[in-house]
XYZ file of C-alpha atoms in Angstrom:
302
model
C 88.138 156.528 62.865
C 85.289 157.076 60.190
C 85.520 154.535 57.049
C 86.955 157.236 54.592
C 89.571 157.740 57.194
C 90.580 154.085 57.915
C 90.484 153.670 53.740
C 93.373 156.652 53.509
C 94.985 155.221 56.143
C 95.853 151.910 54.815
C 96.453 153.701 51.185
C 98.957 155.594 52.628
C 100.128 152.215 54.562
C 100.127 150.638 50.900
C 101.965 153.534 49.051
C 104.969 153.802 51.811
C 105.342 150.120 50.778
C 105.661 150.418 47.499
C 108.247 153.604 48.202
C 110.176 151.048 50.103
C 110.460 148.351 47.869
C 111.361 151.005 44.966
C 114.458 152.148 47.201
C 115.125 148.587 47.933
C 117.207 147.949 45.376
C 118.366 149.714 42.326
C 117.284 148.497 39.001
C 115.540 149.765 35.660
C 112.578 150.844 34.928
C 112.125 147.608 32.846
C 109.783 145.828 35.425
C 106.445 144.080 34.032
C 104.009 141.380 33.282
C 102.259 141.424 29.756
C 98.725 140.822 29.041
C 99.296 137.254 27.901
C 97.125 134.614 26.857
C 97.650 132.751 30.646
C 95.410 134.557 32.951
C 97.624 134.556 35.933
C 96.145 133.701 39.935
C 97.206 136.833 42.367
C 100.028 135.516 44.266
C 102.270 136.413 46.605
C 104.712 138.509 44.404
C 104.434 139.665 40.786
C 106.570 136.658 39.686
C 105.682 134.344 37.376
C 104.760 131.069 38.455
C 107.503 129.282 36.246
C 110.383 131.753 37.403
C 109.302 131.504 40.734
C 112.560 128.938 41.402
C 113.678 129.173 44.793
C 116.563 131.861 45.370
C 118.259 129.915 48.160
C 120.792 127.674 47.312
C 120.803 124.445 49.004
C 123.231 124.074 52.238
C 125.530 120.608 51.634
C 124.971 120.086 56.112
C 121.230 120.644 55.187
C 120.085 118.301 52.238
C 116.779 118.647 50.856
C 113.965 117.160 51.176
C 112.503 114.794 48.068
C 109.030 115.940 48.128
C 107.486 119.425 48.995
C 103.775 120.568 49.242
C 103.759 124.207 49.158
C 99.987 125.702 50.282
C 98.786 129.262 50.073
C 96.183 131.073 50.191
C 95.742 134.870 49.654
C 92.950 137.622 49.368
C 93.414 140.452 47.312
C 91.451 143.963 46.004
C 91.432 147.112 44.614
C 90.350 150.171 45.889
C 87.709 150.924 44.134
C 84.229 151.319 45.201
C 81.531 148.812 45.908
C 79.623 149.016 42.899
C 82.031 150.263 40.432
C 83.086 147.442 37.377
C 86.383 148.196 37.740
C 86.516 146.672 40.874
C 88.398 143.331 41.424
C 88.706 141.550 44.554
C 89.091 137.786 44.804
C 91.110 134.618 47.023
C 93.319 132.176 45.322
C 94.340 128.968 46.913
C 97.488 128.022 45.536
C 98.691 124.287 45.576
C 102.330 123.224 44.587
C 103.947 119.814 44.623
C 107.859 119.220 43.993
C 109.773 116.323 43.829
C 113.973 116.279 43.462
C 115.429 113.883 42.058
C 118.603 114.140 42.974
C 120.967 117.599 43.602
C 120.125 118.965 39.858
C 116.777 117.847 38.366
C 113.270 119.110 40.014
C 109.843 118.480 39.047
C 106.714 120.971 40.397
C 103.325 120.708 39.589
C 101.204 123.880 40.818
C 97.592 125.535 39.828
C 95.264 127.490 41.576
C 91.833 127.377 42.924
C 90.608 130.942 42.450
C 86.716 132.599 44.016
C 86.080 136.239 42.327
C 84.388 138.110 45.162
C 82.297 140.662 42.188
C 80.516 140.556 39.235
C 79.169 136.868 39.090
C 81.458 135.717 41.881
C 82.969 132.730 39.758
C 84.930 129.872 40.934
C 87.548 128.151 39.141
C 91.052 126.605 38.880
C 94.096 128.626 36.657
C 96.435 126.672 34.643
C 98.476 124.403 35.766
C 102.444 124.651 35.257
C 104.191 121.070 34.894
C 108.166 122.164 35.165
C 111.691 120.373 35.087
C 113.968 122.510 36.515
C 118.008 121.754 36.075
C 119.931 123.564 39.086
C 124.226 124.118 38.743
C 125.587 125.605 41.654
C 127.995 128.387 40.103
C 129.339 129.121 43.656
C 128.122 128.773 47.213
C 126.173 131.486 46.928
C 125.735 131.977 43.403
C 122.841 129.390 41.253
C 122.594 128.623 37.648
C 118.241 126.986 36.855
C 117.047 126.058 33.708
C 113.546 125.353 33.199
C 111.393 123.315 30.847
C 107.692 123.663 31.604
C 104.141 123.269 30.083
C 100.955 124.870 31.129
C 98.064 122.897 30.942
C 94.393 124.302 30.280
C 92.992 123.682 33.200
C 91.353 127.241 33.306
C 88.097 126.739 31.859
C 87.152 130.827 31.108
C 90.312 131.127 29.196
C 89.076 127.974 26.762
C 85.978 129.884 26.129
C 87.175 133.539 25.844
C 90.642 132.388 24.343
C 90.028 129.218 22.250
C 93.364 128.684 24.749
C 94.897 125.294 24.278
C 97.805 125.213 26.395
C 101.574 126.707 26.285
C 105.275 125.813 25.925
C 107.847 127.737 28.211
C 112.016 127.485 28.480
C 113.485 129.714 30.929
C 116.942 130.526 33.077
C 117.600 131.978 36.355
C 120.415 133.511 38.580
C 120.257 132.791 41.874
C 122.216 135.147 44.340
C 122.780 134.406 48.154
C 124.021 136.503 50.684
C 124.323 139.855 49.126
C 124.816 143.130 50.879
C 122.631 142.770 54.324
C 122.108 139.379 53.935
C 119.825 140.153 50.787
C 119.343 137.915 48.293
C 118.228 138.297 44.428
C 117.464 136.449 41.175
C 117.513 137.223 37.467
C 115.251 135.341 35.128
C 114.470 135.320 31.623
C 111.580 132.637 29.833
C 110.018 132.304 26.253
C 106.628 131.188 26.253
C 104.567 129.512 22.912
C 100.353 129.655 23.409
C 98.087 127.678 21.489
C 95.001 128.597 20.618
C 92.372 126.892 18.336
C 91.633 130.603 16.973
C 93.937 133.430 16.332
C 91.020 136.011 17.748
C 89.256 136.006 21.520
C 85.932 135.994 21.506
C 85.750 139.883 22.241
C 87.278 140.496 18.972
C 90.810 140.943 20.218
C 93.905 139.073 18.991
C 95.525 136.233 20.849
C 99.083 136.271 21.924
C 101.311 133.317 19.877
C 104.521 134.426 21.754
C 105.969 135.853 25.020
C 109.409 136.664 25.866
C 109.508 137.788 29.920
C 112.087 139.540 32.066
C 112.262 138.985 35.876
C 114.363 140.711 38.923
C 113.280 139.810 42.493
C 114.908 140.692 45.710
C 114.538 139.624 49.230
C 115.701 142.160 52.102
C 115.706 140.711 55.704
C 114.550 143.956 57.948
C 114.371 142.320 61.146
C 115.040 138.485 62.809
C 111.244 137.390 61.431
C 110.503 140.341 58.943
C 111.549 141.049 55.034
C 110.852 142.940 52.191
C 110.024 140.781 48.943
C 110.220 143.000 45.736
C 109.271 141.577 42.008
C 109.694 143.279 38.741
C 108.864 141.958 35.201
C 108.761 143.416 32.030
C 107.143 141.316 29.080
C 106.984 141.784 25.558
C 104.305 139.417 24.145
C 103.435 139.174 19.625
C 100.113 138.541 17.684
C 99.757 135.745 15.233
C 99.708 138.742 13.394
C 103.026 140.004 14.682
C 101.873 143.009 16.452
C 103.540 143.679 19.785
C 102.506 144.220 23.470
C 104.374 145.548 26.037
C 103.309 144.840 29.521
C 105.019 145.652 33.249
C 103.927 144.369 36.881
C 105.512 145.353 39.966
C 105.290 143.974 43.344
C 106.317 144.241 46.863
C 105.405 142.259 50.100
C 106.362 142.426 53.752
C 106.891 138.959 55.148
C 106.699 137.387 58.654
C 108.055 133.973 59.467
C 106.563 132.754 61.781
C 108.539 128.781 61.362
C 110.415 128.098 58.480
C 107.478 126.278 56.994
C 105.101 129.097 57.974
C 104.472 132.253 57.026
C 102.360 135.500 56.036
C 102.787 138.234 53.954
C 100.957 141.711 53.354
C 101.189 143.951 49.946
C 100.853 145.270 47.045
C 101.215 145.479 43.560
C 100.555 146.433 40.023
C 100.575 146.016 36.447
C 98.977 147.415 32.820
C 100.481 148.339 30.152
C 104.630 149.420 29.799
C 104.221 152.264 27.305
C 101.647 154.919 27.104
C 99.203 155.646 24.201
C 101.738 156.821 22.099
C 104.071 153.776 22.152
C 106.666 155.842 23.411
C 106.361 157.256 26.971
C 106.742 155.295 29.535
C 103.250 153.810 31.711
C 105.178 151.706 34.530
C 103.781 152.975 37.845
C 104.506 151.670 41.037
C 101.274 152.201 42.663
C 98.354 153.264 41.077
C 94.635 154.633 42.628
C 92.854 152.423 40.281
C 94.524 149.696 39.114
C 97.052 148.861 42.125
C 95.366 145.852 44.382
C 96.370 145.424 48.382
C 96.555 141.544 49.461
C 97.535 139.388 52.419
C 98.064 135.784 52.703
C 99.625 132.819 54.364
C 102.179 130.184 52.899
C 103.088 126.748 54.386
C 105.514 124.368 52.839
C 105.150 120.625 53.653
């Protein structure tokens, strides 16, 4: 198999994937990240980190555990050539602590180390997310979280580009257990405030003050050890100057378990911008030749 080959090969791999996670459950059109001011590390789904709340709801015979280390590390990339400046590829190491207090309050703490494999091949941490999360168990199977977080400005290219000096976020979550074939499924929406020392980036662009972000995920156990993990967020982000941005990202990973502390994951997914040039038409695409990236990664929990 020449190279061109093996490269449509795992396209066509990558595309039947995102098919499958677009027939995985029915939902609208609505799915999306914005361009915000928080550059966000490539992760695992397109899920923010502060909505990424566990689904499951805790088992009474199984209490949790008061602290968790969650560890990850994934490498992701386009598909676009070599030498072309569109081309992003990259690995993030992603570190998360937890502690719970008791069977409602949480704290995490989680950032990422991220190493840009083009361009100048930077290295450098992302912002890091301080949240309080407040759990209710609706039902058995059913979860009520609300989150209070801050993002600190840990990410050092965002200060300089940005003037970025840090955000305020409050969101809430559904959690749903045990849905049609053992699927599970969450609903999440989150307001998030930036501060910046300027109102401009340094490329002449304007900042965004506010965010307001809507996120559906579901999880579809295929087999004993495999799944299908689909994301889908729409955000609508303002200006200091009021103007508004409408962004979408869409993502979809198969799992393996290998433990239930250990894992791996291959994927794919994509974002831009939610409307087309005319502010009208709709832009969300699944999978995309240019902009779409591929990614695998592992995922222990402590």
């Amino acid at each position: 198999m020449n190279k061109l080959t093996g490269l449509k090969y795992i396209k066509s791999i990558f595309q039947g994937l995102t098919i499958l996670a677009a027939l995985s459950v029915v939902t609208p059109a609505l799915a999306a990240n914005v361009t915000t001011s928080t550059t966000k590390a490539k992760r695992s789904t397109a899920v923010p980190a502060s909505a990424q709340t566990s689904v499951a709801v805790a088992s009474p015979a199984a209490p949790a555990k008061a602290w968790t280390l969650d560890l990850g590390i994934e490498t992701y990339s386009n598909m676009m050539k070599e030498d072309s400046y569109e081309r992003d590829a990259g690995t993030a190491f992603d570190v998360s602590a937890g502690y719970r207090f008791n069977k409602i309050t949480s704290m995490r703490v989680g950032t990422a180390l991220m190493k840009e494999h083009v361009g100048p091949e930077n290295t450098y941490f992302d912002n890091t997310t301080v949240s309080i999360s407040f759990k209710s168990p609706l039902t058995q199977d059913i979860a009520w979280i609300n989150t209070i977080a801050g993002v600190l400005p840990t990410n050092r290219q965002m200060q300089d580009q940005m003037s970025y000096q840090g955000a305020a976020r409050l969101g809430t979550k559904f959690a749903f257990n045990n849905l049609f074939w053992g699927s599970s499924a969450s609903t999440a929406a989150q307001m998030t405030r930036n501060f910046h020392e300027y109102e401009m980036t340094a490329d002449g662009s304007y900042n965004m003050r506010n965010n307001a972000q809507f996120v559906l995920t579901y999880a579809l156990p295929l087999f004993s050890k495999l799944s299908l993990q689909t994301s889908y967020v729409y955000t609508i982000g303002w200006t200091y100057q009021d103007d508004t941005r409408n962004k979408f990202s869409v993502g979809a990973d198969l799992g393996w378990e290998f433990t239930p502390a250990f894992s791996a994951y291959v994927g794919t997914s994509n974002e831009g911008n939610a409307l087309k040039a005319n502010g009208i038409d709709s832009n969300i695409e699944f999978f995309n030749d240019t902009t779409s990236i591929v990614k695998a990664g592992l995922s222990l929990s402590i």
